[in-house]
Coordinates of C-alpha atoms and ligand atoms in Angstrom, one line a residue:
X1 CA 76.0 85.7 112.4
X2 CA 74.8 82.4 110.2
X3 CA 75.9 80.9 106.9
X4 CA 72.4 82.1 105.6
X5 CA 73.1 85.5 106.4
X6 CA 76.2 85.4 104.1
X7 CA 73.9 83.6 101.4
X8 CA 71.6 86.5 101.6
X9 CA 74.0 89.3 100.9
X10 CA 75.5 87.1 97.9
X11 CA 71.7 86.7 96.8
X12 CA 71.8 90.5 96.7
X13 CA 75.2 91.6 95.5
X14 CA 75.1 93.1 92.2
X15 CA 78.7 92.2 91.3
X16 CA 78.2 88.6 92.4
X17 CA 78.4 87.4 88.9
X18 CA 81.8 88.8 88.3
X19 CA 83.5 85.9 90.4
X20 CA 82.5 83.6 87.7
X21 CA 84.6 85.5 85.3
X22 CA 87.5 84.3 87.4
X23 CA 88.9 80.5 86.6
X24 CA 88.0 78.6 89.9
X25 CA 89.7 75.5 90.0
X26 CA 88.5 74.4 93.3
X27 CA 85.3 75.6 94.4
X28 CA 85.6 74.3 98.0
X29 CA 88.8 76.6 98.2
X30 CA 88.2 80.1 100.4
X31 CA 90.7 82.2 98.6
X32 CA 91.2 85.4 101.3
X33 CA 94.8 86.1 99.6
X34 CA 93.4 88.4 96.6
X35 CA 95.4 91.1 97.8
X36 CA 98.8 89.4 97.2
X37 CA 98.0 87.8 94.2
X38 CA 94.6 88.2 92.4
X39 CA 92.9 85.1 90.6
X40 CA 93.3 84.8 87.1
X41 CA 90.4 86.2 85.1
X42 CA 89.0 83.8 82.1
X43 CA 89.5 86.5 79.9
X44 CA 93.0 86.7 80.6
X45 CA 93.7 82.9 79.9
X46 CA 91.9 83.5 76.3
X47 CA 94.2 86.5 75.9
X48 CA 97.2 84.9 76.8
X49 CA 96.7 82.4 74.7
X50 CA 96.0 84.8 71.9
X51 CA 98.9 86.7 72.5
X52 CA 101.4 83.7 72.1
X53 CA 99.5 81.7 69.3
X54 CA 98.3 84.5 67.2
X55 CA 100.6 87.5 67.6
X56 CA 104.2 85.9 68.7
X57 CA 103.4 82.9 67.3
X58 CA 101.8 83.7 63.9
X59 CA 102.8 87.2 63.4
X60 CA 106.4 86.8 65.2
X61 CA 108.2 90.3 65.3
X62 CA 105.5 92.0 63.3
X63 CA 103.3 92.2 66.1
X64 CA 105.4 94.8 67.9
X65 CA 103.5 97.2 66.0
X66 CA 100.5 96.7 68.2
X67 CA 102.5 95.9 71.1
X68 CA 105.2 99.0 71.0
X69 CA 102.2 101.3 72.8
X70 CA 101.3 98.9 75.6
X71 CA 102.8 100.6 78.4
X72 CA 100.8 103.6 77.6
X73 CA 97.4 102.1 76.4
X74 CA 97.5 100.0 79.3
X75 CA 98.5 103.3 81.6
X76 CA 95.4 105.0 79.9
X77 CA 93.2 102.3 81.2
X78 CA 94.1 102.8 85.0
X79 CA 94.3 105.9 84.7
X80 CA 90.3 106.6 85.4
X81 CA 90.6 104.1 88.3
X82 CA 93.0 106.4 90.1
X83 CA 91.9 109.9 89.0
X84 CA 94.6 110.5 86.4
X85 CA 94.2 112.1 82.9
X86 CA 95.2 110.4 79.9
X87 CA 99.1 110.3 79.2
X88 CA 100.1 110.6 82.8
X89 CA 100.3 107.1 83.7
X90 CA 102.6 104.2 82.2
X91 CA 103.1 100.7 83.0
X92 CA 106.5 99.0 83.0
X93 CA 108.9 97.4 85.2
X94 CA 108.3 96.4 89.1
X95 CA 106.7 98.9 91.7
X96 CA 110.3 99.1 93.3
X97 CA 112.1 100.0 90.0
X98 CA 109.1 102.5 89.3
X99 CA 109.4 104.2 93.1
X100 CA 113.0 104.4 92.6
X101 CA 112.6 106.2 89.4
X102 CA 110.3 108.8 90.4
X103 CA 111.7 109.6 94.2
X104 CA 115.0 110.0 92.6
X105 CA 114.1 111.8 89.8
X106 CA 112.2 114.3 92.4
X107 CA 115.3 114.6 94.2
X108 CA 117.3 115.3 91.6
X109 CA 115.0 118.3 90.5
X110 CA 114.8 119.4 94.4
X111 CA 118.5 119.6 95.4
X112 CA 118.0 122.0 98.1
X113 CA 116.0 119.4 99.9
X114 CA 118.0 117.2 102.6
X115 CA 115.3 114.4 103.6
X116 CA 112.9 111.9 102.2
X117 CA 110.5 111.0 104.9
X118 CA 108.9 107.2 105.0
X119 CA 106.8 105.7 107.6
X120 CA 108.3 103.1 109.9
X121 CA 105.2 100.5 109.0
X122 CA 105.6 101.2 105.3
X123 CA 106.2 98.1 103.0
X124 CA 109.6 96.9 103.2
X125 CA 110.8 97.8 99.7
X126 CA 109.4 101.3 100.0
X127 CA 111.6 101.8 103.1
X128 CA 114.6 100.1 101.3
X129 CA 114.1 102.4 97.9
X130 CA 114.1 105.3 100.0
X131 CA 116.9 104.6 102.3
X132 CA 119.1 103.6 98.8
X133 CA 118.1 106.7 97.2
X134 CA 119.2 108.6 100.6
X135 CA 122.5 107.2 100.7
X136 CA 123.4 107.3 97.3
X137 CA 122.5 111.1 97.5
X138 CA 123.8 112.0 100.7
X139 CA 120.3 112.7 102.1
X140 CA 118.8 111.6 105.3
X141 CA 115.8 109.0 105.1
X142 CA 113.7 110.1 107.9
X143 CA 111.5 107.8 109.4
X144 CA 107.9 108.8 110.8
X145 CA 106.3 106.4 113.3
X146 CA 103.3 104.4 112.5
X147 CA 100.8 103.3 114.4
X148 CA 100.4 99.4 114.7
X149 CA 97.0 99.4 113.8
X150 CA 96.2 102.9 112.0
X151 CA 99.3 103.7 110.1
X152 CA 101.1 106.8 110.0
X153 CA 98.9 109.9 111.8
X154 CA 99.0 113.0 109.8
X155 CA 100.2 114.7 113.0
X156 CA 103.4 112.6 112.9
X157 CA 104.2 113.5 109.4
X158 CA 103.3 117.2 110.0
X159 CA 106.1 116.7 112.9
X160 CA 108.8 115.4 110.5
X161 CA 108.3 117.5 107.6
X162 CA 110.0 121.3 108.3
X163 CA 109.6 124.0 106.1
X164 CA 111.8 123.6 103.0
X165 CA 113.7 120.4 103.9
X166 CA 111.7 117.2 102.3
X167 CA 112.1 116.6 98.9
X168 CA 109.3 113.6 98.9
X169 CA 106.9 112.1 101.4
X170 CA 106.6 108.5 100.5
X171 CA 103.7 106.8 102.0
X172 CA 101.0 103.8 101.2
X173 CA 97.3 104.7 100.9
X174 CA 96.1 101.7 102.2
X175 CA 98.6 100.1 104.7
X176 CA 100.1 96.7 103.4
X177 CA 100.0 95.2 106.7
X178 CA 96.8 96.1 108.5
X179 CA 94.7 97.6 105.4
X180 CA 94.2 100.9 107.2
X181 CA 93.4 103.8 104.9
X182 CA 95.7 107.1 105.0
X183 CA 94.1 110.3 105.7
X184 CA 95.5 111.4 102.1
X185 CA 93.8 114.7 102.1
X186 CA 95.4 115.7 105.1
X187 CA 99.0 114.1 104.4
X188 CA 98.9 116.3 101.3
X189 CA 97.6 119.5 103.3
X190 CA 100.5 119.3 105.5
X191 CA 103.0 118.2 102.9
X192 CA 102.0 121.4 100.7
X193 CA 102.1 124.0 103.7
X194 CA 105.7 122.7 104.2
X195 CA 106.6 122.4 100.4
X196 CA 107.3 118.6 100.6
X197 CA 106.2 116.4 97.5
X198 CA 103.7 113.2 98.1
X199 CA 104.5 110.1 96.4
X200 CA 101.6 107.7 97.3
X201 CA 101.9 103.9 96.6
X202 CA 98.8 102.8 95.7
X203 CA 99.3 99.0 95.3
X204 CA 96.7 97.8 97.7
X205 CA 94.5 100.7 96.8
X206 CA 94.0 100.3 92.9
X207 CA 91.4 98.2 91.9
X208 CA 90.1 98.4 95.5
X209 CA 89.2 101.5 96.8
X210 CA 88.5 104.8 94.7
X211 CA 91.7 107.3 94.2
X212 CA 91.6 110.4 92.9
X213 CA 95.1 111.6 92.5
X214 CA 94.2 114.6 90.3
X215 CA 91.6 115.6 93.0
X216 CA 94.3 115.1 95.6
X217 CA 97.0 116.9 93.5
X218 CA 99.6 114.7 94.6
X219 CA 102.9 114.9 92.7
X220 CA 103.6 111.1 92.2
X221 CA 102.1 107.5 92.6
X222 CA 103.2 103.8 91.8
X223 CA 101.3 100.8 92.3
X224 CA 101.4 97.2 91.2
X225 CA 98.8 95.5 89.3
X226 CA 98.9 91.9 90.7
X227 CA 96.7 92.6 93.5
X228 CA 93.1 93.9 93.0
X229 CA 94.0 94.4 89.3
X230 CA 94.6 91.2 88.6
X231 CA 97.6 91.2 86.4
X232 CA 99.4 88.1 87.4
X233 CA 102.5 87.0 88.9
X234 CA 105.4 89.7 88.4
X235 CA 103.1 91.6 86.1
X236 CA 104.3 95.3 85.6
X237 CA 103.6 98.0 87.7
X238 CA 102.3 101.5 86.6
X239 CA 103.6 105.1 87.6
X240 CA 101.9 108.6 87.8
X241 CA 103.5 111.9 87.2
X242 CA 101.8 115.3 87.5
X243 CA 101.3 116.4 84.2
X244 CA 102.9 120.1 84.9
X245 CA 105.8 118.3 86.4
X246 CA 106.5 115.8 83.7
X247 CA 108.5 118.0 81.5
X248 CA 111.1 118.6 84.5
X249 CA 111.5 115.1 85.6
X250 CA 114.1 112.6 84.6
X251 CA 114.5 109.0 85.8
X252 CA 118.1 107.9 86.5
X253 CA 118.1 105.4 83.7
X254 CA 117.7 107.0 80.2
X255 CA 116.5 104.3 78.1
X256 CA 115.5 104.1 74.5
X257 CA 111.3 103.6 75.0
X258 CA 111.7 107.1 76.6
X259 CA 113.2 108.9 73.6
X260 CA 111.5 111.0 71.3
X261 CA 111.3 109.0 67.9
X262 CA 112.6 106.4 69.0
X263 CA 113.2 104.5 66.0
X264 CA 115.3 107.3 64.5
X265 CA 117.9 106.0 67.1
X266 CA 119.5 109.1 67.4
X267 CA 122.6 110.3 69.3
X268 CA 121.2 112.4 72.1
X269 CA 119.1 111.4 74.3
X270 CA 115.6 113.5 74.2
X271 CA 112.8 112.1 76.1
X272 CA 109.2 112.2 75.4
X273 CA 107.0 115.0 77.1
X274 CA 104.5 112.5 78.1
X275 CA 104.6 109.9 80.9
X276 CA 106.6 107.7 78.3
X277 CA 109.7 109.4 79.5
X278 CA 109.5 107.1 82.4
X279 CA 109.8 104.0 80.4
X280 CA 113.4 102.5 79.9
X281 CA 113.6 99.3 78.0
X282 CA 111.5 97.0 76.1
X283 CA 108.5 96.3 78.0
X284 CA 107.1 92.8 79.2
X285 CA 104.1 92.2 76.7
X286 CA 102.7 89.1 78.1
X287 CA 102.6 90.9 81.4
X288 CA 101.1 94.1 80.1
X289 CA 98.3 91.8 78.1
X290 CA 97.4 90.1 81.1
X291 CA 96.9 93.9 83.3
X292 CA 94.9 95.0 80.5
X293 CA 92.3 92.5 81.0
X294 CA 92.5 92.6 84.7
X295 CA 92.0 96.6 84.5
X296 CA 89.0 95.7 81.9
X297 CA 87.1 93.7 84.4
X298 CA 88.0 96.1 87.2
X299 CA 86.6 99.2 85.3
X300 CA 83.5 97.0 83.6
X301 CA 82.3 96.4 87.4
X302 CA 83.0 100.2 88.6
X303 CA 85.1 101.4 91.1
X304 CA 82.4 102.8 93.5
X305 CA 80.4 99.4 93.1
X306 CA 83.6 97.6 94.0
X307 CA 84.2 99.9 97.1
X308 CA 80.5 99.3 98.1
X309 CA 81.0 95.6 98.0
X310 CA 84.1 95.8 99.6
X311 CA 82.7 97.8 102.7
X312 CA 79.9 95.2 102.8
X313 CA 82.3 92.4 102.9
X314 CA 84.8 94.4 105.5
X315 CA 81.6 94.5 107.8
X316 CA 80.8 90.5 107.6
X317 CA 84.4 90.0 108.4
X318 CA 85.0 92.1 111.2
X319 CA 81.5 90.8 112.7
X320 CA 82.8 87.3 112.1
X321 CA 86.4 87.9 113.7
X322 CA 84.5 89.4 116.8
X323 CA 82.3 86.3 117.2
X324 CA 84.4 83.5 116.2
X325 CA 88.1 84.5 116.0
X326 CA 88.6 86.8 119.0
X327 CA 86.9 83.6 121.2
X328 CA 89.5 81.2 119.5
X329 CA 92.3 83.8 120.6
X330 CA 92.7 85.9 117.8
X331 CA 92.7 89.8 118.3
X332 CA 91.8 92.5 115.9
X333 CA 94.9 94.3 114.1
X334 CA 93.1 96.5 111.9
X335 CA 90.7 99.7 112.5
X336 CA 87.3 98.6 113.3
X337 CA 85.4 100.7 110.8
X338 CA 85.3 99.6 107.1
X339 CA 85.0 102.9 105.9
X340 CA 89.0 103.1 107.5
X341 CA 89.7 100.0 105.6
X342 CA 91.0 99.0 102.3
X343 CA 90.2 95.5 101.1
X344 CA 92.0 93.5 103.7
X345 CA 91.8 93.1 107.5
X346 CA 94.5 91.9 109.6
X347 CA 94.1 89.5 113.2
X348 CA 96.9 88.6 115.2
X349 CA 97.6 85.5 117.1
X350 CA 100.0 85.0 119.7
X351 CA 101.5 81.5 118.9
X352 CA 102.9 80.1 116.0
X353 CA 100.9 81.8 113.1
X354 CA 102.7 80.0 110.2
X355 CA 101.4 76.9 111.9
X356 CA 97.8 78.8 111.7
X357 CA 98.3 79.6 108.0
X358 CA 99.4 76.1 107.1
X359 CA 96.8 74.4 109.0
X360 CA 94.1 76.5 107.4
X361 CA 95.6 75.5 103.8
X362 CA 94.9 71.8 104.5
X363 CA 91.6 72.8 105.5
X364 CA 91.1 74.8 102.1
X365 CA 91.4 78.4 103.1
X366 CA 94.0 80.4 101.7
X367 CA 94.6 83.4 104.4
X368 CA 98.1 85.1 104.1
X369 CA 100.7 84.9 106.7
X370 CA 102.6 88.0 108.2
X371 CA 105.2 86.7 110.5
X372 CA 105.5 87.2 113.6
X373 CA 102.0 87.0 114.8
X374 CA 99.5 88.3 111.6
X375 CA 97.3 86.7 109.3
X376 CA 95.9 88.9 106.6
X377 CA 92.4 88.2 105.2
X378 CA 92.2 89.1 101.5
X379 CA 88.3 90.6 100.9
X380 CA 89.1 91.3 97.1
X381 CA 85.5 92.6 96.1
X382 CA 85.4 90.9 92.7
X383 CA 87.1 87.5 93.5
X384 CA 85.0 86.6 96.7
X385 CA 81.4 85.9 97.7
X386 CA 80.2 86.4 101.0
X387 CA 79.6 82.9 101.8
X388 CA 83.3 82.7 100.9
X389 CA 84.5 84.9 103.6
X390 CA 81.8 83.2 106.2
X391 CA 83.5 79.6 105.2
X392 CA 87.2 80.8 105.5
X393 CA 86.6 82.4 108.8
X394 CA 84.8 79.6 110.1
X395 CA 87.4 77.3 109.1
X396 CA 90.1 79.0 110.7
X397 CA 88.4 79.3 113.7
X398 CA 88.0 76.0 113.8
X399 CA 91.4 74.8 113.1
X400 CA 92.6 76.5 116.2
X401 CA 89.9 75.6 118.3
X402 CA 90.3 71.7 117.3
X403 CA 94.1 72.2 117.8
X404 CA 94.6 71.3 114.1
X405 CA 97.4 73.9 113.7
X406 CA 99.6 71.9 116.5
X407 CA 100.4 69.7 113.5
X408 CA 102.4 72.1 111.7
X409 CA 104.1 73.9 115.0
X410 CA 107.5 74.8 113.8
X411 CA 106.9 74.2 110.0
X412 CA 107.6 76.9 107.6
X413 CA 106.8 78.0 104.1
X414 CA 109.4 79.5 102.1
X415 CA 107.3 82.7 100.8
X416 CA 104.6 84.0 103.4
Ligands
LIG1 C1 102.9 94.7 97.1 C2 103.7 96.0 97.1 C3 104.7 96.3 96.6 C4 105.3 95.3 95.6 O1 106.5 95.8 95.0 P1 107.1 95.2 93.6 O2 108.6 95.9 93.3 O3 105.9 95.2 92.5 O4 107.8 93.8 94.3 C5 105.5 97.7 96.6 N1 104.7 98.6 97.6 C6 103.5 98.0 98.7 C7 103.3 99.2 99.4 C8 103.3 96.9 98.1 O5 102.2 96.6 98.7

């Protein structure tokens, strides 16, 4: 595997030009963490300047005429990327808050159910939200086993769901740790047979893999916008509700942004019939404007072209891991087949993985560190080139083979 091979892949990459649409402050830096925080699109820099100067600055409160519908407008822009119909997606708050709102609403409607199911390897906030709702409602948070590499197997989910006893199964489509893709159709079929709803967390999937929530017939979905959708730090998250369920579901917080005829300011809470009923308070306009630009870029590239490049990036990364990282003492900690992966891949390192991460940064590579022993390599298709992935993995191998990471043993950064 040579750098020339990676350069040839760049030369024939139909999405290559999209990388130039992002702000790249340091051309030497290999950014392999777009799965944690996507780079900033140049269009976003300009858009935020306009929102601040022309809208907030010049038009002041009068800009609310344009801002008021942003949660739905940006939701409608995300909808085709996840296979949802217009009016079924809104953007607001964080993934954590949205997940809580949807799962609690589902449990409120399905009061005869005793349990909420979540995989043991699920992202922490998802597990905490499930535990919190279960505690508040006197339900059971039922944990299903996740394989450390492949994530939850459909048989494990089937074993945890008895007919009629589970309100919702909460599960990520792309595993945050290993990038493993869930067999979503199988999980849906199993859940449906037992009468359980499914809430898919699309945080790592939105903008990186084609998703079809309507085709899968999932009841609920959530996801964040600052990973492959490039909405920026703390940008608001999206939520989806299957259209026929919308009128029946109510989130626990009754807020004025859900209210029909909001500015009549009536005495009684009467929420909209659309997904707007899942809004609560005043939306974060700066974040929404940034999400709109990131989503526009993803839509312009097209999710199928993005997936095609993602598969090629994964193939390159998997080959380089075998060729350069495994001899340096790493092991692959993700599925080996690109079509079983989202847009990141994990490797294990037995010693001080935080030291490796810090030394990699000093060598102008940003991987992401997942203690106790994992590095994740983000391969966000619009933002990285094949040579960037080549150089990044090569430099990580050098950091370890040269012993450069030893200077960082025991060193810690606050955020990993
Ligand atoms: C990134 C991520 C989140 C983030 O939740 P926030 O509330 O937006 O901080 C949640 N769930 C999964 C699976 C994630 O990957």
